[in-house]
XYZ file of C-alpha atoms in Angstrom:
473
model
C -67.862 -1.441 -30.822
C -71.388 -0.426 -29.886
C -73.108 -2.388 -27.158
C -76.357 -3.846 -28.493
C -79.453 -2.276 -27.034
C -81.274 -4.818 -24.881
C -84.724 -5.734 -26.074
C -87.499 -4.223 -24.019
C -89.042 -6.707 -21.577
C -92.145 -8.377 -22.864
C -95.265 -7.203 -21.084
C -96.499 -9.483 -18.345
C -99.757 -11.070 -19.454
C -102.680 -10.148 -17.232
C -103.772 -12.886 -14.824
C -106.687 -14.965 -16.081
C -110.054 -13.761 -14.873
C -111.689 -15.951 -12.289
C -114.576 -18.065 -13.545
C -117.982 -17.470 -12.028
C -119.988 -20.665 -11.382
C -117.125 -22.756 -12.725
C -116.608 -26.472 -12.296
C -116.484 -27.711 -8.709
C -113.528 -29.568 -7.257
C -113.980 -33.348 -7.269
C -114.342 -33.718 -3.448
C -116.872 -30.871 -3.381
C -118.801 -32.400 -6.268
C -118.905 -35.793 -4.550
C -120.130 -34.264 -1.296
C -122.683 -32.147 -3.141
C -124.099 -35.123 -5.046
C -124.696 -37.071 -1.822
C -126.193 -34.100 0.039
C -128.518 -33.147 -2.797
C -129.658 -36.748 -3.254
C -130.863 -36.804 0.356
C -132.398 -33.336 0.134
C -134.223 -34.221 -3.088
C -135.846 -37.285 -1.525
C -136.667 -35.207 1.549
C -138.112 -32.498 -0.698
C -140.512 -34.948 -2.308
C -141.620 -36.115 1.163
C -141.970 -32.452 2.158
C -144.150 -31.809 -0.883
C -146.379 -34.759 0.014
C -146.614 -33.540 3.640
C -147.607 -30.036 2.512
C -150.342 -31.381 0.238
C -151.552 -33.687 3.030
C -151.688 -30.737 5.436
C -153.756 -28.674 2.998
C -156.176 -31.535 2.341
C -156.492 -32.335 6.053
C -156.987 -28.700 7.096
C -159.628 -28.037 4.454
C -161.444 -31.384 4.706
C -161.444 -31.933 8.478
C -160.498 -28.521 9.917
C -161.572 -29.367 13.467
C -159.495 -32.552 13.504
C -156.468 -30.757 12.083
C -156.715 -27.970 14.661
C -157.158 -30.357 17.588
C -154.197 -32.497 16.476
C -151.934 -29.461 16.233
C -153.134 -28.082 19.582
C -152.693 -31.346 21.490
C -150.270 -30.681 24.390
C -147.731 -33.021 25.900
C -144.380 -32.778 27.654
C -143.060 -32.140 31.187
C -144.885 -29.063 32.466
C -142.483 -28.783 35.435
C -139.684 -28.045 32.958
C -141.760 -25.532 31.023
C -142.081 -27.925 28.110
C -145.797 -28.731 28.043
C -146.069 -27.790 24.378
C -148.528 -28.383 21.559
C -147.708 -30.753 18.729
C -147.310 -27.807 16.344
C -145.022 -26.090 18.867
C -142.863 -29.199 19.254
C -142.564 -29.383 15.469
C -141.578 -25.715 15.090
C -139.173 -25.469 18.046
C -138.009 -29.060 18.417
C -137.886 -30.693 15.002
C -136.604 -27.590 13.239
C -133.683 -27.528 15.695
C -132.519 -30.704 13.900
C -132.883 -28.918 10.555
C -130.824 -25.956 11.755
C -128.229 -28.288 13.295
C -127.613 -29.755 9.836
C -127.496 -26.235 8.380
C -124.871 -25.273 10.967
C -122.682 -28.289 10.162
C -123.059 -27.633 6.453
C -122.073 -23.999 6.767
C -119.064 -24.889 8.944
C -117.894 -27.489 6.417
C -118.268 -25.060 3.518
C -116.263 -22.376 5.316
C -113.377 -24.530 6.558
C -113.163 -27.429 4.094
C -115.389 -26.639 1.123
C -115.009 -24.261 -1.786
C -116.047 -21.316 0.418
C -112.798 -21.452 2.373
C -111.427 -19.200 -0.378
C -112.724 -15.694 0.454
C -113.001 -14.829 -3.233
C -115.175 -17.872 -3.861
C -117.240 -17.201 -0.741
C -117.941 -13.593 -1.717
C -120.311 -14.483 -4.549
C -122.886 -16.664 -2.712
C -122.701 -14.493 0.421
C -123.343 -11.262 -1.513
C -126.041 -12.964 -3.596
C -127.735 -14.377 -0.497
C -127.614 -11.047 1.365
C -129.106 -9.216 -1.616
C -131.613 -12.059 -1.937
C -132.760 -11.362 1.614
C -132.544 -7.564 1.620
C -134.516 -6.945 -1.576
C -137.522 -9.141 -0.587
C -137.612 -7.376 2.795
C -137.588 -4.003 1.030
C -140.311 -5.134 -1.394
C -142.459 -6.241 1.546
C -141.805 -3.009 3.461
C -142.654 -0.858 0.430
C -145.856 -2.799 -0.304
C -146.988 -2.754 3.330
C -146.212 0.951 3.720
C -148.032 1.978 0.546
C -151.026 -0.171 1.502
C -151.066 0.942 5.127
C -150.306 -2.553 6.443
C -148.110 -3.921 9.214
C -144.330 -4.062 8.815
C -144.082 -7.007 11.234
C -143.791 -9.553 8.394
C -140.784 -8.002 6.646
C -138.642 -11.106 7.282
C -141.172 -13.651 5.971
C -140.089 -13.597 2.278
C -136.342 -13.591 2.993
C -135.758 -17.365 3.237
C -135.144 -20.097 0.629
C -136.279 -23.699 1.105
C -133.620 -25.893 -0.529
C -135.549 -29.143 -0.066
C -138.681 -27.790 -1.733
C -136.586 -26.250 -4.548
C -134.871 -29.580 -5.211
C -138.235 -31.343 -5.166
C -139.374 -28.966 -7.911
C -136.249 -29.808 -9.908
C -136.988 -33.515 -9.458
C -140.607 -33.068 -10.592
C -139.774 -31.067 -13.727
C -136.859 -33.382 -14.542
C -134.142 -30.764 -15.003
C -130.587 -32.080 -14.671
C -128.914 -28.896 -13.541
C -125.109 -28.749 -13.833
C -123.373 -29.217 -10.496
C -122.179 -25.573 -10.406
C -125.759 -24.255 -10.464
C -126.889 -26.835 -7.893
C -123.983 -25.877 -5.618
C -124.884 -22.195 -6.031
C -128.488 -22.913 -5.023
C -127.453 -25.032 -2.036
C -124.949 -22.445 -0.782
C -127.516 -19.672 -1.135
C -129.944 -21.667 0.981
C -127.306 -22.414 3.639
C -126.344 -18.734 3.964
C -130.063 -17.881 4.011
C -130.559 -20.281 6.896
C -127.730 -18.693 8.880
C -129.096 -15.177 8.476
C -132.634 -16.401 9.130
C -131.408 -17.722 12.473
C -129.833 -14.330 13.221
C -133.099 -12.595 12.296
C -135.058 -14.916 14.590
C -132.570 -14.430 17.443
C -132.430 -10.641 17.165
C -135.939 -9.638 16.139
C -138.134 -12.353 17.639
C -136.748 -12.568 21.147
C -138.819 -10.652 23.682
C -138.449 -11.539 27.372
C -135.161 -13.127 28.346
C -134.661 -15.502 31.266
C -130.982 -14.892 31.924
C -130.666 -17.862 34.268
C -131.901 -20.281 31.613
C -129.821 -18.491 28.964
C -126.728 -18.816 31.145
C -127.445 -22.507 31.637
C -127.776 -22.967 27.862
C -124.482 -21.129 27.312
C -122.787 -23.336 29.931
C -124.184 -26.414 28.217
C -122.773 -25.246 24.894
C -119.366 -24.744 26.523
C -119.488 -28.307 27.874
C -120.528 -29.531 24.408
C -117.557 -27.723 22.867
C -115.083 -29.085 25.448
C -116.301 -32.647 24.949
C -115.722 -32.245 21.223
C -112.331 -30.662 21.808
C -111.203 -33.578 23.987
C -112.688 -36.012 21.443
C -115.083 -37.686 23.849
C -117.094 -40.223 21.838
C -120.556 -41.686 22.245
C -123.995 -40.517 21.147
C -125.267 -41.304 24.659
C -123.155 -38.356 25.894
C -124.051 -35.787 23.250
C -127.749 -36.481 22.647
C -128.834 -35.992 26.320
C -126.626 -32.900 26.571
C -128.135 -31.519 23.350
C -131.639 -32.031 24.742
C -130.712 -30.198 27.941
C -129.203 -27.284 25.976
C -132.277 -27.155 23.747
C -134.646 -27.125 26.750
C -132.708 -24.347 28.486
C -132.553 -22.323 25.283
C -136.303 -22.659 24.839
C -136.990 -21.494 28.395
C -134.571 -18.582 28.002
C -136.886 -16.831 25.549
C -134.443 -17.202 22.635
C -135.864 -19.366 19.857
C -134.790 -22.931 20.573
C -133.517 -23.590 17.034
C -130.539 -21.343 17.896
C -129.241 -24.231 20.006
C -129.235 -26.498 16.956
C -127.215 -24.207 14.716
C -124.779 -23.381 17.556
C -123.973 -27.054 18.166
C -123.664 -27.678 14.432
C -121.093 -24.907 14.076
C -118.967 -26.458 16.848
C -118.293 -29.747 15.074
C -114.878 -30.297 13.502
C -115.273 -30.413 9.730
C -111.633 -30.694 8.654
C -110.100 -34.092 7.985
C -106.987 -35.247 9.774
C -104.404 -37.601 8.372
C -105.883 -41.054 7.895
C -109.503 -39.865 8.136
C -111.819 -40.572 5.221
C -114.401 -38.188 6.707
C -114.331 -35.565 9.429
C -116.591 -35.946 12.500
C -118.842 -33.192 11.167
C -119.251 -34.960 7.822
C -120.015 -38.286 9.504
C -122.623 -36.794 11.833
C -124.188 -34.757 9.044
C -124.425 -37.930 6.939
C -126.306 -39.621 9.791
C -128.575 -36.703 10.767
C -129.400 -35.238 7.333
C -131.887 -38.035 6.421
C -133.628 -37.480 9.774
C -133.825 -33.758 9.072
C -134.908 -33.958 5.435
C -137.121 -37.024 5.688
C -138.750 -36.629 9.119
C -138.214 -33.308 10.910
C -139.007 -30.858 8.105
C -141.966 -32.838 6.639
C -143.564 -33.152 10.099
C -143.140 -29.417 10.629
C -144.812 -28.849 7.255
C -147.638 -31.208 8.164
C -148.571 -29.101 11.200
C -147.729 -25.677 9.745
C -148.814 -25.739 6.097
C -152.449 -26.620 6.802
C -153.969 -23.238 6.013
C -157.640 -22.719 5.258
C -158.168 -21.970 1.594
C -161.780 -20.989 2.104
C -163.257 -17.544 2.489
C -160.868 -14.604 2.714
C -157.604 -16.528 3.164
C -156.870 -17.108 -0.523
C -159.023 -14.369 -2.055
C -157.434 -11.735 0.147
C -153.810 -12.599 -0.664
C -153.648 -9.997 -3.433
C -155.705 -7.375 -1.619
C -154.080 -7.208 1.834
C -150.757 -5.330 1.844
C -149.098 -7.823 4.202
C -149.924 -10.897 2.128
C -149.267 -9.142 -1.181
C -145.897 -8.049 0.187
C -145.010 -11.670 0.984
C -145.965 -12.872 -2.521
C -144.097 -10.052 -4.276
C -141.131 -10.490 -1.968
C -140.809 -14.184 -2.817
C -141.527 -13.945 -6.536
C -139.998 -10.595 -7.477
C -137.706 -9.688 -4.583
C -135.847 -12.993 -4.463
C -135.230 -13.170 -8.215
C -134.141 -9.536 -8.538
C -132.061 -9.596 -5.345
C -130.103 -12.766 -6.067
C -129.605 -12.007 -9.751
C -128.591 -8.416 -9.015
C -126.255 -9.462 -6.204
C -124.591 -12.073 -8.425
C -124.143 -9.616 -11.274
C -122.684 -6.945 -9.001
C -120.339 -9.462 -7.356
C -119.119 -10.516 -10.802
C -118.521 -6.909 -11.866
C -116.639 -5.905 -8.711
C -114.518 -9.073 -8.538
C -113.905 -9.008 -12.321
C -115.067 -12.602 -12.618
C -116.348 -14.037 -15.900
C -119.430 -16.213 -16.042
C -118.722 -19.843 -16.918
C -118.731 -19.964 -20.733
C -121.097 -22.954 -20.663
C -123.757 -20.907 -18.858
C -125.690 -17.699 -19.510
C -127.047 -14.990 -17.234
C -130.509 -16.369 -18.013
C -129.474 -19.492 -16.057
C -128.576 -17.377 -13.036
C -131.957 -15.640 -13.209
C -133.770 -18.997 -13.417
C -131.988 -20.270 -10.297
C -132.668 -16.950 -8.570
C -136.367 -17.405 -9.356
C -136.242 -20.933 -7.945
C -134.850 -19.481 -4.698
C -138.195 -17.728 -4.283
C -139.552 -20.982 -2.858
C -139.461 -19.932 0.780
C -141.499 -22.630 2.428
C -140.175 -23.976 5.744
C -138.393 -21.009 7.322
C -140.884 -18.524 5.849
C -143.737 -20.384 7.545
C -141.791 -20.360 10.819
C -141.055 -16.625 10.638
C -144.679 -15.936 9.674
C -145.851 -17.682 12.851
C -143.388 -15.688 14.953
C -144.087 -12.340 13.277
C -147.844 -12.444 13.799
C -148.011 -14.546 16.962
C -151.288 -13.932 18.742
C -153.226 -13.186 15.537
C -154.348 -16.597 14.172
C -156.310 -15.081 11.279
C -153.295 -13.121 10.052
C -150.989 -16.114 10.525
C -153.325 -18.185 8.354
C -153.343 -15.520 5.629
C -149.559 -15.087 5.753
C -149.120 -18.856 5.411
C -151.480 -18.833 2.428
C -149.341 -16.063 0.907
C -146.155 -18.086 1.491
C -147.692 -21.136 -0.198
C -149.007 -19.111 -3.139
C -145.797 -17.134 -3.561
C -143.696 -20.299 -3.432
C -145.987 -21.943 -5.988
C -145.728 -18.986 -8.386
C -141.933 -18.922 -7.981
C -141.762 -22.671 -8.638
C -143.866 -22.420 -11.814
C -141.889 -19.423 -13.098
C -138.549 -21.112 -12.406
C -139.806 -24.358 -13.955
C -140.694 -22.579 -17.192
C -137.350 -20.734 -17.322
C -135.355 -23.897 -16.600
C -137.282 -25.941 -19.158
C -136.276 -23.447 -21.867
C -132.645 -24.495 -21.314
C -133.196 -28.139 -20.469
C -131.240 -29.458 -23.485
C -128.212 -27.368 -22.557
C -128.401 -28.507 -18.920
C -128.755 -32.147 -19.914
C -125.722 -31.953 -22.225
C -123.617 -30.294 -19.508
C -124.800 -32.793 -16.899
C -123.994 -35.772 -19.131
C -120.552 -34.332 -19.886
C -119.901 -34.001 -16.141
C -120.992 -37.600 -15.540
C -119.140 -39.184 -18.486
C -116.652 -41.877 -17.459
C -115.444 -43.554 -20.652
C -112.471 -45.263 -18.990
C -114.706 -46.705 -16.225
C -112.329 -45.465 -13.514
C -115.103 -44.237 -11.232
C -113.958 -40.625 -11.730
C -115.645 -38.412 -14.375
C -113.410 -37.818 -17.377
C -113.462 -34.016 -17.000
C -111.442 -34.404 -13.784
C -108.772 -36.624 -15.381
C -107.590 -34.492 -18.294
C -104.243 -33.794 -16.557
C -103.677 -37.442 -15.571
C -101.341 -39.334 -17.961
C -102.779 -42.656 -16.788
C -106.226 -41.588 -17.980
C -104.949 -40.925 -21.495
C -103.078 -44.237 -21.537
C -106.275 -46.045 -20.520
C -108.229 -44.237 -23.219
C -105.511 -45.048 -25.791
C -105.764 -48.735 -24.891
C -109.568 -48.584 -25.188
C -109.351 -46.943 -28.621
C -106.703 -49.437 -29.773
C -108.975 -52.329 -28.832
C -111.847 -50.678 -30.669
C -109.637 -50.029 -33.701
C -108.492 -53.664 -33.742
C -112.111 -54.809 -33.531
C -113.099 -52.526 -36.440
C -110.179 -53.804 -38.548
C -111.317 -57.362 -37.906
C -114.889 -56.471 -38.859
C -113.634 -54.686 -41.971
C -111.668 -57.766 -43.056
C -114.711 -59.970 -42.471
C -116.969 -57.564 -44.419
C -114.433 -57.436 -47.281
C -114.172 -61.207 -47.439
C -117.949 -61.558 -47.491
C -118.255 -59.038 -50.343
C -115.563 -60.788 -52.384
C -117.405 -64.070 -51.992
C -120.614 -62.455 -53.295
C -118.806 -60.905 -56.265
C -117.017 -64.134 -57.296
C -118.524 -66.066 -60.291
C -120.829 -68.919 -59.410
């Protein structure tokens, strides 16, 4: 008797391709919604502060200049600084502290803890910084200008971008908002590295050593779970002061302390220490620190050559092109390349046009671009003023372009946003996150049964009423 030939093994189906800009996890979505709500409010305040600075600087230029140049602080500690200097070095340290905490949380507890998920925004952000720098360098070289401002168009201002979204009324899906936020966070990290490496001249190693020792003490206090703001706030001020006197930009102290916080939750914790502190400090950063910096940095003169020369000077033209063209091309190109090399498929609800629109929105490089512009051309007030004018104009053009592109898809975004928010069973959790929960379907079945019973009752009432009308008088 012949032995039957075994059937050939069925081919193993290929693994499903990873979705690009897919739906966020529920914890990440909840965190994102709270963070973006604060940043959006802060962005509107930032917008108001920027407009106020422009009006003040062009209406009462002498008063604006004297207010920004007013000095105060302990001279014996090397901290007799102007108001504008305090805003740039002091208040922005709070902003970068929040950025440090946010980056740490994303890397250890957020969706970026998966290297495959982290690759996309990191590659997109790096390309979104490299291409604007190259655009600036090319423009400045061709025009015979200075290369000192190459880093100015590399940054993205998340608060200003969200303010634009709030003004134009676009309900972006959470995946696109998360992509924009992550891009800005990675931008902030690399902006700090650029400032530390390229804008540090003379080092005071004694002060730098003291700052490093202070950071070690800060880390040990966190490690041994010492509690109390009255311990950490004075220590943070000491570290900041030493970092400032070391010659390294003082905002480095902020991001370093932010990265030290624990952002993973232990058993029984609703929130990690990093999340709690970020929740407390973020409103201060978005609503006070960044708008005050804008108030004393965005007041550029729009008279004479400042605005007219933006498109004629190679340095200022390079900043505008870097923000408007370089950012959009860099981020879109980086995202597309990351998708091709990781074999990821774009979320079927979105189109590549949506990625380009968000990439254009990332060309709003307000806060950090203004800071880098001041550092790049320190000692040349006229050039600083023109570079700031270029940052404002470039950010405005990017905002208008992105607004037009996003408005073209506003119906699609609104439908996706409403689907994400839908909670028909009133459980407090959006329905899209409950499709695998049997209890959700039982609740929905009960809701539909009640509705069906109500419709049957209404049908019987309507039938009885019609029969009464049809009966002979």
